[in-house]
Structure formats: C-alpha cells, structure tokens
mmCIF file of C-alpha atoms and ligand atoms in Angstrom:
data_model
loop_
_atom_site.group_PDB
_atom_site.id
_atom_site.type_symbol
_atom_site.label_atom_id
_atom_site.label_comp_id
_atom_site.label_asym_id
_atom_site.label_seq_id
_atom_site.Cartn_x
_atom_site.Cartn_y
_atom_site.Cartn_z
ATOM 1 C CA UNK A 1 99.585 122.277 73.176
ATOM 2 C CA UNK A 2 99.923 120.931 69.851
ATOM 3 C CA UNK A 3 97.479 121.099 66.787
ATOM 4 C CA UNK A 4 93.904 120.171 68.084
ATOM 5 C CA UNK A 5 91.464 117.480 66.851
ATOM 6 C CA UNK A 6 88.838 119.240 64.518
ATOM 7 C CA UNK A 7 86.351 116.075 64.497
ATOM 8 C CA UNK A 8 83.306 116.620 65.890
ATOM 9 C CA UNK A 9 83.956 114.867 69.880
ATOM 10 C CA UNK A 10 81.073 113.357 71.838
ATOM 11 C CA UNK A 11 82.347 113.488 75.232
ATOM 12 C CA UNK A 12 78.870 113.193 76.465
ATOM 13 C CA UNK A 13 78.309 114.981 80.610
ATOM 14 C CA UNK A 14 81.763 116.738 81.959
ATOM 15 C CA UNK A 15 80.354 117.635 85.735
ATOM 16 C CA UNK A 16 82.431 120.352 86.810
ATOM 17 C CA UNK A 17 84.168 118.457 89.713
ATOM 18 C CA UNK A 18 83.885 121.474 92.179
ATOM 19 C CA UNK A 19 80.512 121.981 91.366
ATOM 20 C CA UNK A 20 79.264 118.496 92.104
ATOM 21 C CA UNK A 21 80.908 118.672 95.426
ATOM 22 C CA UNK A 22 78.574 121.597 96.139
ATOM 23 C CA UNK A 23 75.955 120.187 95.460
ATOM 24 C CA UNK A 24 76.834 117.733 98.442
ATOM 25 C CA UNK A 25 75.201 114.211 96.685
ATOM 26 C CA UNK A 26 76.869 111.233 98.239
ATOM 27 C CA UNK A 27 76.826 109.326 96.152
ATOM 28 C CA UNK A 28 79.828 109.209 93.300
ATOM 29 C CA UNK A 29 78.280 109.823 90.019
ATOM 30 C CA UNK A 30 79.227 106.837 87.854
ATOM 31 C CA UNK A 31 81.275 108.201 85.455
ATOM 32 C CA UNK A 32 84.065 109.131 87.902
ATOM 33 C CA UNK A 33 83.967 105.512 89.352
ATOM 34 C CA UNK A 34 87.090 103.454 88.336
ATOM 35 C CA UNK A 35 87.075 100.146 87.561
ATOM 36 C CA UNK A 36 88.271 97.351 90.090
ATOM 37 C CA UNK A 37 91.301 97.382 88.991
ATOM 38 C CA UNK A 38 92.117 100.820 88.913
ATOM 39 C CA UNK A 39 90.777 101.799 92.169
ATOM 40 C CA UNK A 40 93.510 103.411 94.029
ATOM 41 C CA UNK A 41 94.657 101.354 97.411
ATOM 42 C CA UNK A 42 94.599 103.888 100.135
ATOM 43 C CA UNK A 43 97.374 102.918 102.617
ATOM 44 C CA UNK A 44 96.818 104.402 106.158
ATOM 45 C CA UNK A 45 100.376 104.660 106.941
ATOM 46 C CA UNK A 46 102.826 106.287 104.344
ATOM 47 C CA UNK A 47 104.628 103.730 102.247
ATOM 48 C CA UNK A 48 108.091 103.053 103.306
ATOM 49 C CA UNK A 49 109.769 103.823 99.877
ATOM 50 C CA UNK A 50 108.401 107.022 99.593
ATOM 51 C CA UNK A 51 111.009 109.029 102.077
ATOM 52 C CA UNK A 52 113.057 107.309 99.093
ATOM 53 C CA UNK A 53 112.349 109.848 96.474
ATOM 54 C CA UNK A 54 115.881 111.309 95.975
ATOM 55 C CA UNK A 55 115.811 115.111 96.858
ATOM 56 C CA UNK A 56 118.455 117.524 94.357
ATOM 57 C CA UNK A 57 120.310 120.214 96.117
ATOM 58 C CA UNK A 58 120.726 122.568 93.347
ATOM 59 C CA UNK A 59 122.777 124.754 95.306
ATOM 60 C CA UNK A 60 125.520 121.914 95.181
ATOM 61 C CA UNK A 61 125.331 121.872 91.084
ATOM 62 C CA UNK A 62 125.472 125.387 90.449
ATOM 63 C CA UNK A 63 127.404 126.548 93.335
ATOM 64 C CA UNK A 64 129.342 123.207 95.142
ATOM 65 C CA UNK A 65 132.993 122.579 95.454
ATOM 66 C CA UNK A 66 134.158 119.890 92.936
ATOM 67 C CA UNK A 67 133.426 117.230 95.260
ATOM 68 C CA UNK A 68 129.821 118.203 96.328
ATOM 69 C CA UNK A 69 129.406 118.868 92.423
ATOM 70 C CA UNK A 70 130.378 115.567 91.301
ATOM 71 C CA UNK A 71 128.350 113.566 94.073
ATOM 72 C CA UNK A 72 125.372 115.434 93.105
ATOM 73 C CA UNK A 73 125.531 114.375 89.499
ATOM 74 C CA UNK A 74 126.243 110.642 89.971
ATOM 75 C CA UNK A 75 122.545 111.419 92.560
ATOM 76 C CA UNK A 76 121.309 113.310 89.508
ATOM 77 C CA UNK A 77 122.075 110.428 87.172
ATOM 78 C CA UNK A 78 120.505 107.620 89.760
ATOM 79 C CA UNK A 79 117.222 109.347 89.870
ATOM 80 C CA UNK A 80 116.559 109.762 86.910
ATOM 81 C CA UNK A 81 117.750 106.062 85.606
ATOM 82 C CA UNK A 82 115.586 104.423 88.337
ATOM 83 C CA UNK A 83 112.956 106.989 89.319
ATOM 84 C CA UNK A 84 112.559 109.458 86.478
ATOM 85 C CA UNK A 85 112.088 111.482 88.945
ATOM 86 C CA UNK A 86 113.210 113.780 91.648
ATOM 87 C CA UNK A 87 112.722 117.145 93.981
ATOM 88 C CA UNK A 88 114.769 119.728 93.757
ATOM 89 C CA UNK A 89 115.682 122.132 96.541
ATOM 90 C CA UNK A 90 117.726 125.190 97.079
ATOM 91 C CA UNK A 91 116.343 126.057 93.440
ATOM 92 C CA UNK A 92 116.923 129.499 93.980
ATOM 93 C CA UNK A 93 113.298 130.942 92.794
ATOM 94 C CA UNK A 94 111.781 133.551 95.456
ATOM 95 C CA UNK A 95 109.386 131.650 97.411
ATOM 96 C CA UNK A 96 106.684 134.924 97.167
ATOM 97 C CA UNK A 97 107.024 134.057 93.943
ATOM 98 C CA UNK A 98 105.955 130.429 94.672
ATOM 99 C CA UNK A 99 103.014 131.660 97.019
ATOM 100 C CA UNK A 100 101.875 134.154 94.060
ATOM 101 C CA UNK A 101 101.366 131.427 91.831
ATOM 102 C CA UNK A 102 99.720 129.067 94.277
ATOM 103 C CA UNK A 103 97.596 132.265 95.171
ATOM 104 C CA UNK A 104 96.285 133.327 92.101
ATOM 105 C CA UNK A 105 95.386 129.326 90.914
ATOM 106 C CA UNK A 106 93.193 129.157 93.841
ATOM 107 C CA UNK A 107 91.127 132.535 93.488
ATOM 108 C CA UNK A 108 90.549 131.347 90.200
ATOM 109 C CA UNK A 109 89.559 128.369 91.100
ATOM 110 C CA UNK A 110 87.214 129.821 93.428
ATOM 111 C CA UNK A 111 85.517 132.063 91.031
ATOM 112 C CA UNK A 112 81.884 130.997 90.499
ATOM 113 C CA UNK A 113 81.538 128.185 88.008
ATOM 114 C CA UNK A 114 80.377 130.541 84.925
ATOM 115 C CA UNK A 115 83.191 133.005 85.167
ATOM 116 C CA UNK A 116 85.772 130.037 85.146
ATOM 117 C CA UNK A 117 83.731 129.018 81.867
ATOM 118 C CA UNK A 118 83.773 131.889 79.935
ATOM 119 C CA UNK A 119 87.510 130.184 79.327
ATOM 120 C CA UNK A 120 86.592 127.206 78.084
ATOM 121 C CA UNK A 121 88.480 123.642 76.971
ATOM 122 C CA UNK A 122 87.056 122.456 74.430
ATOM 123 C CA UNK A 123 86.493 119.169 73.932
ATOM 124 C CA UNK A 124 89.762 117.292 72.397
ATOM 125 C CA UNK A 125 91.634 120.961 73.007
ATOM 126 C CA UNK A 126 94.429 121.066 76.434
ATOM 127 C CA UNK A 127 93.973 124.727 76.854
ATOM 128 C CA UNK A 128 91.562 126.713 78.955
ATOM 129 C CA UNK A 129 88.767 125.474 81.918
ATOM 130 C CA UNK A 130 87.320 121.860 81.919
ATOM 131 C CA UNK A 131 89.132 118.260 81.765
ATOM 132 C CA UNK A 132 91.562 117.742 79.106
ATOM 133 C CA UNK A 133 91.958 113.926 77.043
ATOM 134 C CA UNK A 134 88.274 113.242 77.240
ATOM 135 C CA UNK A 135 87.519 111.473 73.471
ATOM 136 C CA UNK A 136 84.499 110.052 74.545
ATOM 137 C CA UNK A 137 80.988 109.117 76.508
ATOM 138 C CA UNK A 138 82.352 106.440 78.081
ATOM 139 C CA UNK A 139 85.590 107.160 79.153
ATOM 140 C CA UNK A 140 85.992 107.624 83.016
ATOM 141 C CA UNK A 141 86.596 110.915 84.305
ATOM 142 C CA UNK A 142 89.043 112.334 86.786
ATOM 143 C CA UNK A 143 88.290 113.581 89.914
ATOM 144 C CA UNK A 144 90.077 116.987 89.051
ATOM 145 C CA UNK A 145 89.611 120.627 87.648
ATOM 146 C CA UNK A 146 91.795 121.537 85.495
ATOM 147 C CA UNK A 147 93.063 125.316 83.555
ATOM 148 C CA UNK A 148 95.896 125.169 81.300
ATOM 149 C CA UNK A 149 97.699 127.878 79.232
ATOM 150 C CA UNK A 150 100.294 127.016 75.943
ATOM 151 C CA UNK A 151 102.984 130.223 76.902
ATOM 152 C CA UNK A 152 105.900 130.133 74.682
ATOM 153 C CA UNK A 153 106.506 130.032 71.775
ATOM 154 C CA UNK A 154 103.659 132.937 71.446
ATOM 155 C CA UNK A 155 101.840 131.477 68.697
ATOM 156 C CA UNK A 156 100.634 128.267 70.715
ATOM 157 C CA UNK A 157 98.954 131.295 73.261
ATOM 158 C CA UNK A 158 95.376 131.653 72.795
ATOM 159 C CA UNK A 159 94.747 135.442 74.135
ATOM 160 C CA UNK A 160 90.933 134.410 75.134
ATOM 161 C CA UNK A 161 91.434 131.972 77.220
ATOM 162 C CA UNK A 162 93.866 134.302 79.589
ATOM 163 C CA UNK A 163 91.785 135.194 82.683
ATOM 164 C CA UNK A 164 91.658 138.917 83.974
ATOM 165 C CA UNK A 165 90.477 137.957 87.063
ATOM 166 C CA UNK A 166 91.979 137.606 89.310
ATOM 167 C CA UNK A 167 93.520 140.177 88.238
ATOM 168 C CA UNK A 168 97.018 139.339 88.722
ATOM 169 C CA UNK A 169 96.801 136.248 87.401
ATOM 170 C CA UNK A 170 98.689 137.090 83.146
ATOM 171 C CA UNK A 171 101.021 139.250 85.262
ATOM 172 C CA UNK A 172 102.151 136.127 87.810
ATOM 173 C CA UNK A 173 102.243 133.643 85.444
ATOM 174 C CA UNK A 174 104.570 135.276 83.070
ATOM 175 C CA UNK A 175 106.879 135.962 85.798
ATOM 176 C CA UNK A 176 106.221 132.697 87.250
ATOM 177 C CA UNK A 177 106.758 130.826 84.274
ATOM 178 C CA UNK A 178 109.948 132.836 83.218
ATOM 179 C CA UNK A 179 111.567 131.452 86.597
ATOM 180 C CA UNK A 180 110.520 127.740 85.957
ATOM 181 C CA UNK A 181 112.007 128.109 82.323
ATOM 182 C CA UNK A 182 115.598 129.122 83.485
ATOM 183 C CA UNK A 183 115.298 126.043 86.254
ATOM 184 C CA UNK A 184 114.457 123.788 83.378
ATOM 185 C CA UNK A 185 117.245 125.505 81.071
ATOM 186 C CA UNK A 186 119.980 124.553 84.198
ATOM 187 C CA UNK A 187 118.436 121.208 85.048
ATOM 188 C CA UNK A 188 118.551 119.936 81.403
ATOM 189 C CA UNK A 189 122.495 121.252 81.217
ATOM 190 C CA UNK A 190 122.996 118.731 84.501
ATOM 191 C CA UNK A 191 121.124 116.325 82.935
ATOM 192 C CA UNK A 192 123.001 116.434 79.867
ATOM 193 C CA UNK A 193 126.675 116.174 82.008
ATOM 194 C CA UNK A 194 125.252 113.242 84.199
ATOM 195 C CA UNK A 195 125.410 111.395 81.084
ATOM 196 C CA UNK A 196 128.562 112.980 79.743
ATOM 197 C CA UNK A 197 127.360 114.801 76.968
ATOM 198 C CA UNK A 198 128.254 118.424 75.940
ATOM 199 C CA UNK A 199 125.777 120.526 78.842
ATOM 200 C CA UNK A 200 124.131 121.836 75.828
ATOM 201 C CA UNK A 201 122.949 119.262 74.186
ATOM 202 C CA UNK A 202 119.338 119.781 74.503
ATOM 203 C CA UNK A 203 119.410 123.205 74.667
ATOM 204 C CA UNK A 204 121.067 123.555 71.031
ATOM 205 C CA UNK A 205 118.653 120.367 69.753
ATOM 206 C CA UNK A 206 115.682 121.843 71.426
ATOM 207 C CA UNK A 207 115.299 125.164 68.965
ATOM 208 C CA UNK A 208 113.129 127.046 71.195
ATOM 209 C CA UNK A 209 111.600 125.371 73.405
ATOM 210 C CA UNK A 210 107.777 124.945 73.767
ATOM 211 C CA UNK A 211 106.846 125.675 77.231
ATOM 212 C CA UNK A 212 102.502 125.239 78.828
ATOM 213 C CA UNK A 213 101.348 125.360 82.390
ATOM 214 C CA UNK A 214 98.616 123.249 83.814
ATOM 215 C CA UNK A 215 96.798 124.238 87.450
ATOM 216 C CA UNK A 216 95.378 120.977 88.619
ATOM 217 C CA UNK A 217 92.829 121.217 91.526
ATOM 218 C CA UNK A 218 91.331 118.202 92.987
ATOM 219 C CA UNK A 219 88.723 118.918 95.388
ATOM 220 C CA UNK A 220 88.231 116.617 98.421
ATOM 221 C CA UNK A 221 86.675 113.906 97.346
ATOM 222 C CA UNK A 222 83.970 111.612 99.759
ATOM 223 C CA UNK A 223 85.090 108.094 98.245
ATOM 224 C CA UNK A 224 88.889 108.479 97.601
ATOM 225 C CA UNK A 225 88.953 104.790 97.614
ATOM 226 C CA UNK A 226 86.635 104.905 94.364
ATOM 227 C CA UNK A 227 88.526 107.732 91.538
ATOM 228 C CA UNK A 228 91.398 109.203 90.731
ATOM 229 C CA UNK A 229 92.630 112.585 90.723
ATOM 230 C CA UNK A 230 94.381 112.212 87.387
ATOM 231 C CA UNK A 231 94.683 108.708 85.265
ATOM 232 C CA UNK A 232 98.089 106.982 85.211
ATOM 233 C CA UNK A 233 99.931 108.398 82.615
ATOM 234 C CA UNK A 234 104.217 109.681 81.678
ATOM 235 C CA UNK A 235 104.406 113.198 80.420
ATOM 236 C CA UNK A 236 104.872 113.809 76.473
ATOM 237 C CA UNK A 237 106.971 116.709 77.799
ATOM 238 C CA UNK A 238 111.176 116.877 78.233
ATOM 239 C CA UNK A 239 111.162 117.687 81.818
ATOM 240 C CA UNK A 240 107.836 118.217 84.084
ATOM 241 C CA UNK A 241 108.262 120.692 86.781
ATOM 242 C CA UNK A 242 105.577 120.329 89.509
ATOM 243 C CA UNK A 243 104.829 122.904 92.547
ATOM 244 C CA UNK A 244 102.534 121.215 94.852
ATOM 245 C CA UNK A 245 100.247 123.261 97.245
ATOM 246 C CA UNK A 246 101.767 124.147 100.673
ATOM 247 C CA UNK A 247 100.305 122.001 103.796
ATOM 248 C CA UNK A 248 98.707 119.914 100.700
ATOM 249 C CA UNK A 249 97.997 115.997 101.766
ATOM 250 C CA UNK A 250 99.968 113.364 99.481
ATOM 251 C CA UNK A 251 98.615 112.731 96.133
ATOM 252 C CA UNK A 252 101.106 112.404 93.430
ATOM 253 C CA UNK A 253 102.201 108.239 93.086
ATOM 254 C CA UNK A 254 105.114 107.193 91.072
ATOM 255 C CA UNK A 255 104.429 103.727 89.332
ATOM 256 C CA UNK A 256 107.818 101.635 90.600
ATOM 257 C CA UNK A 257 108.659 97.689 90.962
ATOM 258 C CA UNK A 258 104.665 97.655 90.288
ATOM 259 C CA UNK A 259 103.384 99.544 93.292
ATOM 260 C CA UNK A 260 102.364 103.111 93.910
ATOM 261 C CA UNK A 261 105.148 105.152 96.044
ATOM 262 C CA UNK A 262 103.367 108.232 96.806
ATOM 263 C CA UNK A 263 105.423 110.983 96.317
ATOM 264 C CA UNK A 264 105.731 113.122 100.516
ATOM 265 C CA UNK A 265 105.915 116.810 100.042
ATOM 266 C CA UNK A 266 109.028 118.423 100.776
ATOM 267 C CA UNK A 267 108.650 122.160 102.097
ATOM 268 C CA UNK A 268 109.650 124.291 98.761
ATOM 269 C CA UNK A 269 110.660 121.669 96.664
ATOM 270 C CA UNK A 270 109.891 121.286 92.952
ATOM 271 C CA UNK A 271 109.204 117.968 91.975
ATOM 272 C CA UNK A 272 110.867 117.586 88.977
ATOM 273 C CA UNK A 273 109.968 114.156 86.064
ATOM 274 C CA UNK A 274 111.820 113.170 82.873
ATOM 275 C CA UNK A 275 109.098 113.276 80.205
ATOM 276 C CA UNK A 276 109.238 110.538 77.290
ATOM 277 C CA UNK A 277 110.922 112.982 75.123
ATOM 278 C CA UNK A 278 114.275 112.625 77.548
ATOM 279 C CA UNK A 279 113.043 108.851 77.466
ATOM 280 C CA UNK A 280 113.493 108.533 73.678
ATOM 281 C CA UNK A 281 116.649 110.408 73.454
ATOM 282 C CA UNK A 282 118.831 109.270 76.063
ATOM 283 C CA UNK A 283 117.253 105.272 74.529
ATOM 284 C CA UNK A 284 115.592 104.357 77.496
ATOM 285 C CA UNK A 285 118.019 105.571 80.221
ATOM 286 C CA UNK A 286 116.843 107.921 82.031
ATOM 287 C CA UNK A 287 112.617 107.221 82.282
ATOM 288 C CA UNK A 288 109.922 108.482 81.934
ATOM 289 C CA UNK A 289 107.645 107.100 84.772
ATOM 290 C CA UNK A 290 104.249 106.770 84.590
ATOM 291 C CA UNK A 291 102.214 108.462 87.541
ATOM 292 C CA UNK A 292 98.998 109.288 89.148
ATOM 293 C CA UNK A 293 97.083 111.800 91.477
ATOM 294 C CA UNK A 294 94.747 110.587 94.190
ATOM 295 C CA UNK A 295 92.510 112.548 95.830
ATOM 296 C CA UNK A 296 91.632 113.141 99.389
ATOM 297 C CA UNK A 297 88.870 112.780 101.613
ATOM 298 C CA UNK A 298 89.017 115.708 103.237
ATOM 299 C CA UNK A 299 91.500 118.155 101.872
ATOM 300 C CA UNK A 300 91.503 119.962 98.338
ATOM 301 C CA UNK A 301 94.785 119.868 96.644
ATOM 302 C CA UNK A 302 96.234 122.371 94.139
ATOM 303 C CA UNK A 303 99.497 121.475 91.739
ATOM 304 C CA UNK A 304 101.028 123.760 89.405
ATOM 305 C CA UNK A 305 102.509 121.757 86.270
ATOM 306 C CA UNK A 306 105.123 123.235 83.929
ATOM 307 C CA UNK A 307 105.561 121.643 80.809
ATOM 308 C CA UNK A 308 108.959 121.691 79.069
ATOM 309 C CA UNK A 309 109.584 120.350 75.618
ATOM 310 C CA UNK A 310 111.687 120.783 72.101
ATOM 311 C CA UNK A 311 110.402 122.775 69.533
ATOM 312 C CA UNK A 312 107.277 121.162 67.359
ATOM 313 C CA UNK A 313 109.471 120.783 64.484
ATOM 314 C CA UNK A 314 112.650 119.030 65.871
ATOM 315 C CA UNK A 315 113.528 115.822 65.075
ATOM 316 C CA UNK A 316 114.019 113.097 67.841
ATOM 317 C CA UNK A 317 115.243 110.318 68.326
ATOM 318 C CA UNK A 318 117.641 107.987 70.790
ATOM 319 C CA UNK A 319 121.333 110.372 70.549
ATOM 320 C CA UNK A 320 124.139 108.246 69.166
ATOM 321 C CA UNK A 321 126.109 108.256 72.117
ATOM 322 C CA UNK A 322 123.147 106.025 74.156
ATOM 323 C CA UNK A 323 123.549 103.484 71.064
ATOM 324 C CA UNK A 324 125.792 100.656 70.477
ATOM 325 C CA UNK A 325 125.546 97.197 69.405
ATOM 326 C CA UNK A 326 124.512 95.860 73.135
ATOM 327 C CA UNK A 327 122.181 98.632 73.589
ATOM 328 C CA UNK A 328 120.145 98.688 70.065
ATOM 329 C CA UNK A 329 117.583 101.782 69.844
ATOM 330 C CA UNK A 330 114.563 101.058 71.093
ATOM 331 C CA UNK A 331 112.625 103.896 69.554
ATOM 332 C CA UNK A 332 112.580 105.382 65.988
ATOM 333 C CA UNK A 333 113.279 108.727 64.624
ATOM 334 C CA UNK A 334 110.073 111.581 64.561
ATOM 335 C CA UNK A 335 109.091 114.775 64.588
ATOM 336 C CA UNK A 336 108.074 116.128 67.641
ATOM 337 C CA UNK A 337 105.161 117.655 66.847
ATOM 338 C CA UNK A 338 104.010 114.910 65.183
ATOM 339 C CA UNK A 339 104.433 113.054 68.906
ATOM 340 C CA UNK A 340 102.626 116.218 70.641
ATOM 341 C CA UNK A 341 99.676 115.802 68.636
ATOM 342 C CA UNK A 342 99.788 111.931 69.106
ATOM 343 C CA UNK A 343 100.043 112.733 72.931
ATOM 344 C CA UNK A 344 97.352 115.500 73.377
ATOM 345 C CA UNK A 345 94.756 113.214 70.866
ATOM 346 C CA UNK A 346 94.275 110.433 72.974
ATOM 347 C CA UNK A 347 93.230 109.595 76.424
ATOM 348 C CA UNK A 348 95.755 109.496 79.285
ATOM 349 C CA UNK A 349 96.801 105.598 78.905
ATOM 350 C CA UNK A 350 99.937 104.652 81.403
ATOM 351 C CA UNK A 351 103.094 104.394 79.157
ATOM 352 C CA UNK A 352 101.297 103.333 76.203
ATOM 353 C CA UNK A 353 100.989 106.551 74.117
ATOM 354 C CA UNK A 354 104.555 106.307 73.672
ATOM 355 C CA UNK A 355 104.375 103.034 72.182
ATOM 356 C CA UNK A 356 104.357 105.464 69.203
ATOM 357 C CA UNK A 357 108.207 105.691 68.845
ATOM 358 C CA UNK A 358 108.613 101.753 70.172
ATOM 359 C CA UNK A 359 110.486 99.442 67.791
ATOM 360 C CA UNK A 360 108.990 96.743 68.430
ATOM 361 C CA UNK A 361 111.168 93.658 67.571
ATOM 362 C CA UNK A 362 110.130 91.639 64.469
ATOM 363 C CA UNK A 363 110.816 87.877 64.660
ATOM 364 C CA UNK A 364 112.231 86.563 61.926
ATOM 365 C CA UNK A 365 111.163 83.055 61.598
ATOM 366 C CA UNK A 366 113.557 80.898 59.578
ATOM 367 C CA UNK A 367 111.820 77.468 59.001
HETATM 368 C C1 LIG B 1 100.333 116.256 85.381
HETATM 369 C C2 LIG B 1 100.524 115.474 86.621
HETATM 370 C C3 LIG B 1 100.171 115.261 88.997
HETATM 371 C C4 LIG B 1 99.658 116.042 90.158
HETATM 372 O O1 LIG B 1 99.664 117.305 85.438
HETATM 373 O O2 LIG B 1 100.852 115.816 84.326
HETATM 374 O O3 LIG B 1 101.086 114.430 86.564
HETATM 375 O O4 LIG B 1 100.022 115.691 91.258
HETATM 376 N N1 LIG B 1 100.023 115.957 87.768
HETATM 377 O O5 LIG B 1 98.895 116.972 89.938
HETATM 378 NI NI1 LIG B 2 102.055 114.147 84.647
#
C-alpha cells in the first residue's frame, strides 16, 4: 500500500474474472493460460504432507501452564524455520465476527460488475476492485477477483474506494481488522520469544505498524488444470494472516522440498505466514515461503488476507542477535518503504522480489 507508480501502464484487456464466467465461453481466454511449466498439477487425492502443516494452539501461549507454554514455542519456532507457516487455533476472535467478514466480501462480490467498479484499482495501484501487479499486455493473469483496502496508518486509506454497499461492509472491516491486529500484535511477541529475544522486539522496531486487507475471490474455474488463482509469490508483509472461506475446497499451496503441499482447511483456523520482512530480520531463519492459489472446478473460493508490516520509514535489516561469524547476513540494511514500493511495483515473481535486500556474494578472484 505503498507509493504508487505514476507512469503511464499498458496493461492491455483485464476481463473481470466473474464476469467471463457468466458469460459461460469454454474456452479459457489466452491470457489466463499459464505456461507449461507453471500449470498447476491437480492431484486427485490430497498430498500426504499436507495434514503436516503444524496447527498453533494459542490458547496454550497465552493461557498454558509452563509446560504446555514452552512446548508450544519450540512448535512455534519449527514452523516457522521450516514452513514459514502455520494455523492458528483457539485464537480467541468471535467466530460471528469471522462469518461477518466472510459475509460482507461475498455480497460485494456479488454486486453487479459496475457497482464493484465504481471502486476501481488502477492499473500499477493495490487498492480498490480489479487485479493488482499487472505491469503489462503480456503478462498472464490470475484467475481471481480481487478488492483491497490500505487501513492503518489513516493516511495510506483512500476514502473513495470504501464501499457503502453492502452496507455493513466500513463498519465490519474496522472491527474485523481491529481483532486481526491484536492477533498479529500477540503472535509477533511469541515469535519474538521463540527466538529468545525481548517479546517486544518488533513491536518497539515496528513504529506503528502499517496494516491492508485483501478479499481474494476465485470463481470456479472450467480448466483448473490450465491457471492459477494467484501467481507464486512470499508476502512483502511481517506476518500474513489468512481467513479462508468456510466449506471452501483446498487452494492455498506452500512451495516446500520443491513440490506444492496444499494447505487443508482447518474449521476456524487462521492461517498465519512469515512475510520477507520477518525473513530479513531474523537473517533467513524463520522464512518466508513462497505460495500459490489454485482454483477449482466447481466451487468459488473466498480468502480474506491481512497484511501486517513495520512502519514505511523503519529501517530493516537482519537483528544482531541472528548474526555471527558462521551465520554472515545475508541481506542488507533498507528502508521499508523503500522495499514496499519495490514489492507493490512489480509483478508477483516467486521469491525473487526480495532479491532486493540479497547480498549476493562477490568472488574475489586472486590470480
Ligand atoms: C495473498 C495470498 C492466498 C489465497 O493474498 O497474498 O497468498 O489463498 N492469498 O488466497
Ligand atoms: Ni500471499
């Protein structure tokens, strides 16, 4: 939610993605079909790692004995060293809460085509109605609808682009988001004790913290087999939270040991990922994985994406206490700003936009 492009973008034909499914063509218009090698391989039977995903009992952190408390942190610590990510349970928000959101998403999303447009994203903007990271006419699309709001601090918040209908919408996703901000606040303070650092490490580094929301829909799509939901990509962010539709089919994948582990919904869980900002900080520790969204051949999907990250002028880089002479830092020192408008500027590339901050080693070649 950064500063925006000003150049003049041609993106060239964004099909609303809802809209071409109404019109009920079969066949795929090209744009949205992927290359070979980034055609998604369907599985009929769930992959075996995915049951893998470790689940977070919050309940254990805030409330456990000592014992319960400490187990949970060396779990906390695991995930996020070899998955980057995680779901959390027993977070503690209301479930209506969690329905009010979902609610609200989908009646906008269901609003005809030119009411969702009078809150448009413009191209190389991440706010509003439309497809965000499209730079150009032939970049591939995603199979995906997208609105997404900049919420604190209040001067990222573009008033015009807040719907009023449905009319609850402003109302739920201030409360909403208020909710998801205090789970990120306790979250980060675990993180920061997993790797025994003062719990408010982040907190005090992060000034106030920038905070957006993203509501992804992917409509059923005829040719799964041929697009993606959303392109493989990490998260610029600290910490993603992401609320995924109830009785939704799988669709998030985690990029691990170079497969795709689809991520299985667990009832009421947040899934929550380290973004490269918690990447770059802790020097590579705890990752940022890249990931993807697939879509479905018959059912619609909805996720609700929180994005949680330091203020745009803090400086980051790796923390001293992840440095020493057998562990070297791996990234250099920037603003973060600087990194949010690197990150919302170009396309959605895997891992590579944070190639940014990489030190890349130098050979010195004595002869
Ligand atoms: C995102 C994201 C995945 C999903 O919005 O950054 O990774 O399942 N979404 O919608
Ligand atoms: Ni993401």
């Amino acid at each position: 939610m950064a500063p925006v492009l000003n150049l003049p973008l041609n993106v060239g034909q964004i099909d609303d993605v809802q809209e071409l499914k109404k019109a009920r063509k079969t066949q795929i218009p090209n744009r949205f079909v992927r290359d070979m090698a980034e055609r998604p391989k369907l599985a009929a039977t769930p992959s075996s790692l995915s049951s893998s995903i470790p689940v977070i009992d919050l309940k254990k952190l805030m409330r456990g004995n000592k014992e319960e408390f400490h187990l949970e942190i060396l779990k906390l610590a695991a995930s996020c060293e070899e998955w980057g990510f995680f779901q959390v349970i027993n977070h503690e928000i209301e479930l209506d809460l969690l329905e009010k959101i979902e609610k609200v998403a989908m009646e906008f999303f269901m609003l005809p085509v030119e009411e969702k447009q009078k809150y448009p994203m413009a191209p190389g903007t991440v706010q509003g109605y439309g497809q965000a990271f499209v730079f150009s006419e032939d970049q591939k699309l995603d199979w995906c609808n997208m609105f997404a709001l900049g919420l604190v601090p209040h001067s990222i918040r573009n008033p015009k682009l807040w719907p009023t209908n449905p009319p609850m919408f402003g109302q739920t996703v201030e409360a909403y988001s208020r909710e998801i901000r205090k789970l990120c606040e306790d979250l980060l303070r675990f993180i920061a004790l997993s790797l025994r650092l003062n719990e408010n490490v982040f907190e005090d580094m992060f000034e106030l913290s920038v905070q957006a929301i993203r509501m992804n829909y992917y409509p059923a799509c005829p040719r799964p087999d041929l697009v993606l939901g959303l392109s493989p990509h990490s998260d610029g962010s600290a910490l993603t939270v992401l609320q995924q539709g109830k009785g939704n089919a799988v669709g998030l994948h985690i990029h691990k040991n170079d497969t795709w582990v689809p991520v299985q919904p667990v009832e009421n869980a947040l899934v929550i990922n380290i973004g490269d900002t918690i990447e770059v900080l802790t020097n590579g520790r705890y990752k940022s994985s890249e990931h993807r969204a697939v879509t479905h051949k018959e059912k619609d999907r909805l996720s609700i994406v929180t994005f949680y990250a330091p203020s745009y002028e803090v400086e980051i880089g790796p923390m001293k206490e992840m440095v020493d002479e057998s562990n070297p830092s791996k990234y250099r020192r920037y603003n973060h700003g600087e990194y949010s408008r690197h990150y919302v500027t170009n396309k959605l590339q895997g891992k590579k936009t944070l190639d940014f901050a990489k030190i890349t080693n130098q050979k010195v070649i004595v002869d």
